[in-house]
Short mmCIF file of C-alpha atoms and ligand atoms in Angstrom, two decimals:
data_model
loop_
_atom_site.label_atom_id
_atom_site.label_comp_id
_atom_site.label_asym_id
_atom_site.label_seq_id
_atom_site.Cartn_x
_atom_site.Cartn_y
_atom_site.Cartn_z
CA MET U 1 -11.79 64.85 91.52
CA LYS U 2 -11.17 63.42 94.80
CA ASN U 3 -12.46 59.85 95.31
CA THR U 4 -13.72 58.99 99.15
CA VAL U 5 -16.07 56.46 99.75
CA ALA U 6 -18.86 58.97 99.29
CA THR U 7 -18.09 59.16 95.76
CA PHE U 8 -17.62 55.44 95.28
CA LYS U 9 -21.56 54.92 96.71
CA LYS U 10 -22.63 57.94 94.25
CA ALA U 11 -21.40 56.17 91.55
CA LYS U 12 -23.18 53.04 92.27
CA GLN U 13 -26.26 55.46 92.78
CA ASP U 14 -25.58 57.09 89.48
CA GLY U 15 -24.79 53.58 87.51
CA LYS U 16 -21.51 55.13 86.90
CA ARG U 17 -18.74 51.87 86.72
CA ILE U 18 -15.72 52.58 89.19
CA SER U 19 -12.18 52.07 87.84
CA MET U 20 -9.52 50.48 89.90
CA LEU U 21 -6.00 49.07 89.81
CA THR U 22 -3.55 47.85 92.44
CA ALA U 23 -0.39 50.05 93.41
CA TYR U 24 3.11 48.95 95.69
CA ASP U 25 5.25 52.10 94.95
CA TYR U 26 4.74 56.03 94.39
CA SER U 27 5.75 56.20 90.64
CA THR U 28 2.87 53.97 89.46
CA ALA U 29 0.24 55.51 91.78
CA LYS U 30 0.86 59.00 90.35
CA LEU U 31 1.33 57.43 86.55
CA GLU U 32 -2.62 56.04 87.45
CA ASP U 33 -3.35 59.00 89.60
CA GLU U 34 -2.67 61.14 86.52
CA ALA U 35 -4.62 58.81 84.51
CA GLY U 36 -7.75 59.60 86.08
CA ILE U 37 -8.32 55.68 88.05
CA ASN U 38 -10.66 56.11 90.76
CA GLY U 39 -9.29 53.71 92.99
CA ILE U 40 -6.24 52.69 93.99
CA LEU U 41 -5.77 48.75 96.18
CA VAL U 42 -2.14 48.17 97.76
CA GLY U 43 -2.99 44.67 97.46
CA ASP U 44 -1.41 41.81 99.62
CA SER U 45 -0.81 40.41 95.65
CA LEU U 46 2.55 42.17 96.69
CA GLY U 47 3.95 39.46 97.99
CA ASN U 48 3.37 37.58 94.50
CA VAL U 49 4.21 40.55 92.25
CA ILE U 50 7.01 42.37 94.48
CA LEU U 51 8.36 39.83 96.78
CA GLY U 52 8.39 36.75 94.60
CA TYR U 53 6.40 34.57 97.20
CA GLU U 54 4.26 31.95 95.65
CA ASP U 55 1.37 33.31 97.57
CA THR U 56 -0.29 36.50 100.10
CA ILE U 57 0.48 34.56 103.30
CA SER U 58 3.78 35.77 104.12
CA VAL U 59 2.89 38.96 103.82
CA THR U 60 3.05 41.56 106.97
CA VAL U 61 1.42 44.65 108.45
CA GLU U 62 5.02 46.21 107.93
CA ASP U 63 5.15 45.78 103.90
CA MET U 64 1.36 46.44 103.58
CA ILE U 65 2.42 49.65 105.70
CA HIS U 66 5.67 50.76 103.72
CA HIS U 67 3.64 49.72 99.97
CA GLY U 68 0.68 51.89 101.42
CA ALA U 69 3.00 55.00 102.17
CA ALA U 70 4.58 55.37 99.21
CA VAL U 71 1.27 54.59 97.06
CA ALA U 72 -0.52 57.35 99.36
CA ARG U 73 2.19 59.98 98.32
CA GLY U 74 1.89 59.32 94.95
CA ALA U 75 -1.60 59.01 95.25
CA LYS U 76 -3.70 62.48 94.72
CA ASN U 77 -7.11 62.00 93.74
CA ALA U 78 -7.44 58.14 93.98
CA LEU U 79 -9.11 56.58 97.16
CA VAL U 80 -6.37 54.43 98.49
CA VAL U 81 -6.74 51.59 99.76
CA VAL U 82 -4.93 49.26 101.81
CA ASP U 83 -4.88 45.47 102.01
CA MET U 84 -4.97 43.85 105.70
CA PRO U 85 -2.46 41.08 105.22
CA PHE U 86 -2.80 37.29 106.50
CA MET U 87 -3.89 36.78 110.04
CA SER U 88 -4.02 40.66 110.59
CA TYR U 89 -7.79 40.40 111.37
CA GLN U 90 -8.84 37.03 111.82
CA CYS U 91 -7.78 36.22 115.07
CA SER U 92 -9.86 38.83 116.94
CA VAL U 93 -11.65 41.78 116.72
CA TYR U 94 -9.09 43.76 118.82
CA ASP U 95 -5.91 42.46 116.53
CA ALA U 96 -8.48 43.70 113.81
CA MET U 97 -8.27 47.61 115.06
CA HIS U 98 -5.21 47.65 115.93
CA ASN U 99 -3.46 46.61 112.58
CA ALA U 100 -5.99 49.10 110.77
CA GLY U 101 -5.19 51.49 113.02
CA ARG U 102 -1.79 51.34 112.52
CA LEU U 103 -2.45 50.77 107.67
CA MET U 104 -4.51 54.13 108.41
CA LYS U 105 -2.11 56.06 110.54
CA GLU U 106 1.12 54.65 109.18
CA GLY U 107 0.52 53.21 106.05
CA ARG U 108 -2.06 56.03 105.01
CA ALA U 109 -4.47 54.23 103.76
CA GLY U 110 -8.35 55.75 103.27
CA ALA U 111 -9.46 52.93 103.49
CA VAL U 112 -8.68 48.93 104.20
CA LYS U 113 -9.43 45.88 102.75
CA LEU U 114 -10.13 42.71 104.15
CA GLU U 115 -11.65 38.65 103.48
CA GLY U 116 -13.78 37.24 104.34
CA GLY U 117 -17.80 36.62 104.84
CA ARG U 118 -20.09 36.31 107.97
CA GLU U 119 -17.03 35.27 109.80
CA VAL U 120 -15.60 38.60 109.43
CA ALA U 121 -18.94 40.78 110.11
CA PRO U 122 -17.84 41.46 113.93
CA GLN U 123 -13.86 42.99 112.88
CA ILE U 124 -15.58 44.64 110.09
CA GLN U 125 -18.49 46.47 112.41
CA ALA U 126 -15.65 47.35 115.15
CA ILE U 127 -13.47 48.64 112.54
CA VAL U 128 -16.17 50.79 111.10
CA GLN U 129 -17.33 51.83 114.04
CA ALA U 130 -14.23 53.19 114.98
CA GLY U 131 -14.09 55.75 111.88
CA ILE U 132 -12.34 52.92 109.48
CA PRO U 133 -13.80 52.53 105.76
CA VAL U 134 -13.42 49.22 105.21
CA MET U 135 -13.82 47.47 101.47
CA GLY U 136 -14.38 43.39 101.34
CA HIS U 137 -13.45 40.46 99.53
CA LEU U 138 -14.96 37.42 98.98
CA GLY U 139 -15.12 34.85 96.25
CA LEU U 140 -11.43 33.22 95.64
CA THR U 141 -10.35 35.60 98.55
CA PRO U 142 -6.15 33.93 98.35
CA GLN U 143 -5.53 34.11 102.03
CA SER U 144 -7.58 31.18 102.02
CA VAL U 145 -5.32 29.46 98.83
CA ASN U 146 -4.61 26.15 101.26
CA ALA U 147 -8.33 25.80 102.59
CA PHE U 148 -9.33 26.11 98.22
CA GLY U 149 -6.83 23.96 97.43
CA GLY U 150 -5.82 26.21 94.80
CA TYR U 151 -7.00 29.40 92.67
CA LYS U 152 -10.10 28.00 91.55
CA VAL U 153 -13.80 29.38 90.24
CA GLN U 154 -15.73 30.02 92.95
CA GLY U 155 -19.57 30.29 94.21
CA LYS U 156 -20.25 27.08 91.04
CA ASP U 157 -22.97 25.44 93.08
CA GLN U 158 -26.47 26.27 94.52
CA GLU U 159 -25.15 25.98 97.72
CA ALA U 160 -21.74 27.68 97.18
CA ALA U 161 -23.28 30.50 95.13
CA GLN U 162 -25.85 31.27 97.89
CA LYS U 163 -23.56 31.16 100.55
CA LEU U 164 -21.76 33.91 98.35
CA LEU U 165 -24.83 36.07 98.15
CA ASP U 166 -25.49 35.18 102.26
CA ASP U 167 -22.19 36.75 102.86
CA ALA U 168 -22.48 39.73 100.93
CA ARG U 169 -25.26 40.96 102.50
CA ALA U 170 -24.04 39.68 105.97
CA ILE U 171 -20.69 42.39 104.80
CA THR U 172 -22.73 45.15 103.67
CA GLU U 173 -24.79 44.92 107.00
CA ALA U 174 -21.65 44.88 109.28
CA GLY U 175 -20.76 48.22 106.68
CA VAL U 176 -18.56 47.61 104.06
CA PHE U 177 -18.59 50.54 101.72
CA SER U 178 -18.01 48.59 98.90
CA LEU U 179 -16.17 44.66 98.24
CA VAL U 180 -14.42 42.85 95.74
CA LEU U 181 -15.53 39.74 93.91
CA GLU U 182 -13.03 37.31 92.59
CA CYS U 183 -13.59 34.25 90.12
CA VAL U 184 -16.68 34.07 90.21
CA PRO U 185 -19.35 33.18 87.34
CA SER U 186 -20.63 36.37 85.49
CA ALA U 187 -24.05 35.42 86.37
CA LEU U 188 -23.88 35.44 89.87
CA ALA U 189 -21.51 38.78 90.01
CA LYS U 190 -24.20 40.31 88.82
CA LYS U 191 -26.71 39.09 90.72
CA ILE U 192 -24.94 39.96 94.12
CA SER U 193 -24.12 43.89 92.61
CA GLN U 194 -27.54 43.82 92.12
CA SER U 195 -28.70 42.30 95.40
CA VAL U 196 -26.47 44.84 98.10
CA SER U 197 -26.63 48.52 98.21
CA VAL U 198 -23.38 49.04 98.06
CA PRO U 199 -20.71 49.13 94.56
CA VAL U 200 -19.22 45.37 93.92
CA ILE U 201 -15.95 45.19 92.16
CA GLY U 202 -14.97 42.49 89.94
CA ILE U 203 -12.03 41.09 89.18
CA GLY U 204 -12.59 37.69 87.00
CA ALA U 205 -16.54 38.15 88.04
CA GLY U 206 -17.68 39.68 84.62
CA ALA U 207 -19.50 43.28 83.26
CA GLY U 208 -22.12 42.66 85.98
CA CYS U 209 -19.90 44.60 88.27
CA ASP U 210 -20.07 48.44 89.83
CA GLY U 211 -16.61 48.16 88.72
CA GLN U 212 -13.55 46.55 87.91
CA ILE U 213 -9.94 45.84 89.18
CA LEU U 214 -6.96 44.46 87.96
CA VAL U 215 -3.65 43.66 89.14
CA TYR U 216 -1.40 46.72 87.19
CA GLN U 217 1.37 44.34 86.57
CA ASP U 218 -0.82 42.04 84.80
CA MET U 219 -2.80 44.23 82.84
CA LEU U 220 0.82 45.57 81.36
CA GLY U 221 2.47 42.01 80.69
CA MET U 222 4.68 42.48 83.20
CA PHE U 223 4.22 39.29 84.88
CA SER U 224 4.74 36.16 83.49
CA ASP U 225 4.66 33.71 85.56
CA TYR U 226 0.93 33.20 85.41
CA THR U 227 -1.34 34.68 83.69
CA PRO U 228 -5.48 34.04 84.72
CA LYS U 229 -7.26 33.57 82.48
CA PHE U 230 -9.75 36.99 83.22
CA VAL U 231 -6.87 38.93 82.23
CA LYS U 232 -6.71 41.62 79.48
CA ARG U 233 -3.74 43.17 78.29
CA PHE U 234 -3.69 47.11 77.83
CA GLY U 235 0.08 47.03 77.19
CA GLU U 236 2.92 45.11 76.50
CA ILE U 237 4.99 46.66 78.55
CA GLY U 238 7.21 43.70 80.00
CA SER U 239 8.15 43.08 77.03
CA ALA U 240 8.77 46.97 76.09
CA MET U 241 11.27 47.09 79.22
CA LYS U 242 12.99 43.83 78.65
CA THR U 243 13.97 45.32 74.89
CA ALA U 244 14.91 48.87 76.81
CA PHE U 245 17.54 46.95 79.44
CA GLN U 246 18.96 44.93 76.35
CA ASN U 247 19.78 47.89 74.56
CA TYR U 248 21.15 49.51 77.49
CA ILE U 249 23.32 46.21 77.96
CA GLU U 250 24.73 46.93 74.70
CA GLU U 251 25.22 50.42 74.26
CA VAL U 252 27.01 50.16 78.04
CA GLU U 253 29.36 47.08 76.48
CA ALA U 254 30.08 49.12 73.21
CA GLY U 255 31.33 52.65 75.21
CA THR U 256 28.13 54.57 73.05
CA PHE U 257 26.05 55.45 76.76
CA PRO U 258 26.70 57.49 77.93
CA ALA U 259 27.36 60.25 75.21
CA GLY U 260 28.50 63.52 75.17
CA GLU U 261 24.89 64.58 76.38
CA HIS U 262 24.99 62.72 79.58
CA SER U 263 28.18 63.86 80.85
CA TYR U 264 29.33 66.34 82.14
CA GLY U 265 31.76 69.17 80.96
CA ILE U 266 34.78 70.76 82.92
CA GLY U 267 37.79 72.67 81.80
CA ASN U 268 40.56 70.95 80.10
CA ASP U 269 43.02 73.08 81.26
CA LEU U 270 42.52 72.31 85.13
CA ILE U 271 42.52 68.40 84.02
CA GLU U 272 45.94 69.38 82.99
CA LYS U 273 47.43 70.51 85.77
CA LEU U 274 45.84 68.10 88.40
CA TYR U 275 49.32 66.04 89.48
O1 KIV T 301 -3.94 41.80 96.73
C1 KIV T 301 -4.96 41.95 95.21
O2 KIV T 301 -4.31 42.76 94.48
C2 KIV T 301 -6.41 41.85 95.26
C3 KIV T 301 -6.59 42.13 94.30
C4 KIV T 301 -6.87 40.66 93.34
C5 KIV T 301 -7.92 42.37 94.06
O3 KIV T 301 -6.94 42.04 96.49
#
């Protein structure tokens, strides 16, 4: 069944948990889609796991369009959400609308996601009014890593916890259809999920959220630069890939690959006539 923002809304009403994963290319999106995932996020984490940057700051709108369109071609039923990268929406409502429009038209997104609370409410409102569904992102918002001074759990004291709850209410009021809550204590995430009408998708936010998301390379053991505490490995695909690569190298070096069944034939007489 095709997942839409209406499906997400109904899932929250029915108490049905929403599953999301990231993807950045056609083949992975197709596999996740065939597995029955509800939503695919083309996250700006592509800066880390695909492009090898140390953070998401350098990711561009063009990067997101390129990868968003590839994912959209592979996802038949999942809702495809494409991240608005750093500085594509913070400066002005005009920038936010222009870039959200490009992600929809050129990146074939079903919705866009942007980071921040009350301060980006005008951007959210304007994008939503243009007919583009917006997903919010609160808690540890990686585009603000330099302001946070590192990747840290958010909302740990009274004031910070209250601000997160207020921000969740503010962006819900502004029109988000859902929001991601990253790296916050479980009890706070549960309280926020119960306090807003839209589905809260957690990552490092405990089981009390309305849904969960993970970066697919993390849950498959394909990215070893660092592993956050909240990641569970659902597969060991990274080591399976490395073993397969080693086997391939050995067979190429030994001359045992390609074998006859991997090769194309031609009559010997024809070869013999060549001069
Ligand atoms: O960019 C991303 O992958 C994200 C998820 C971590 C939620 O924003």
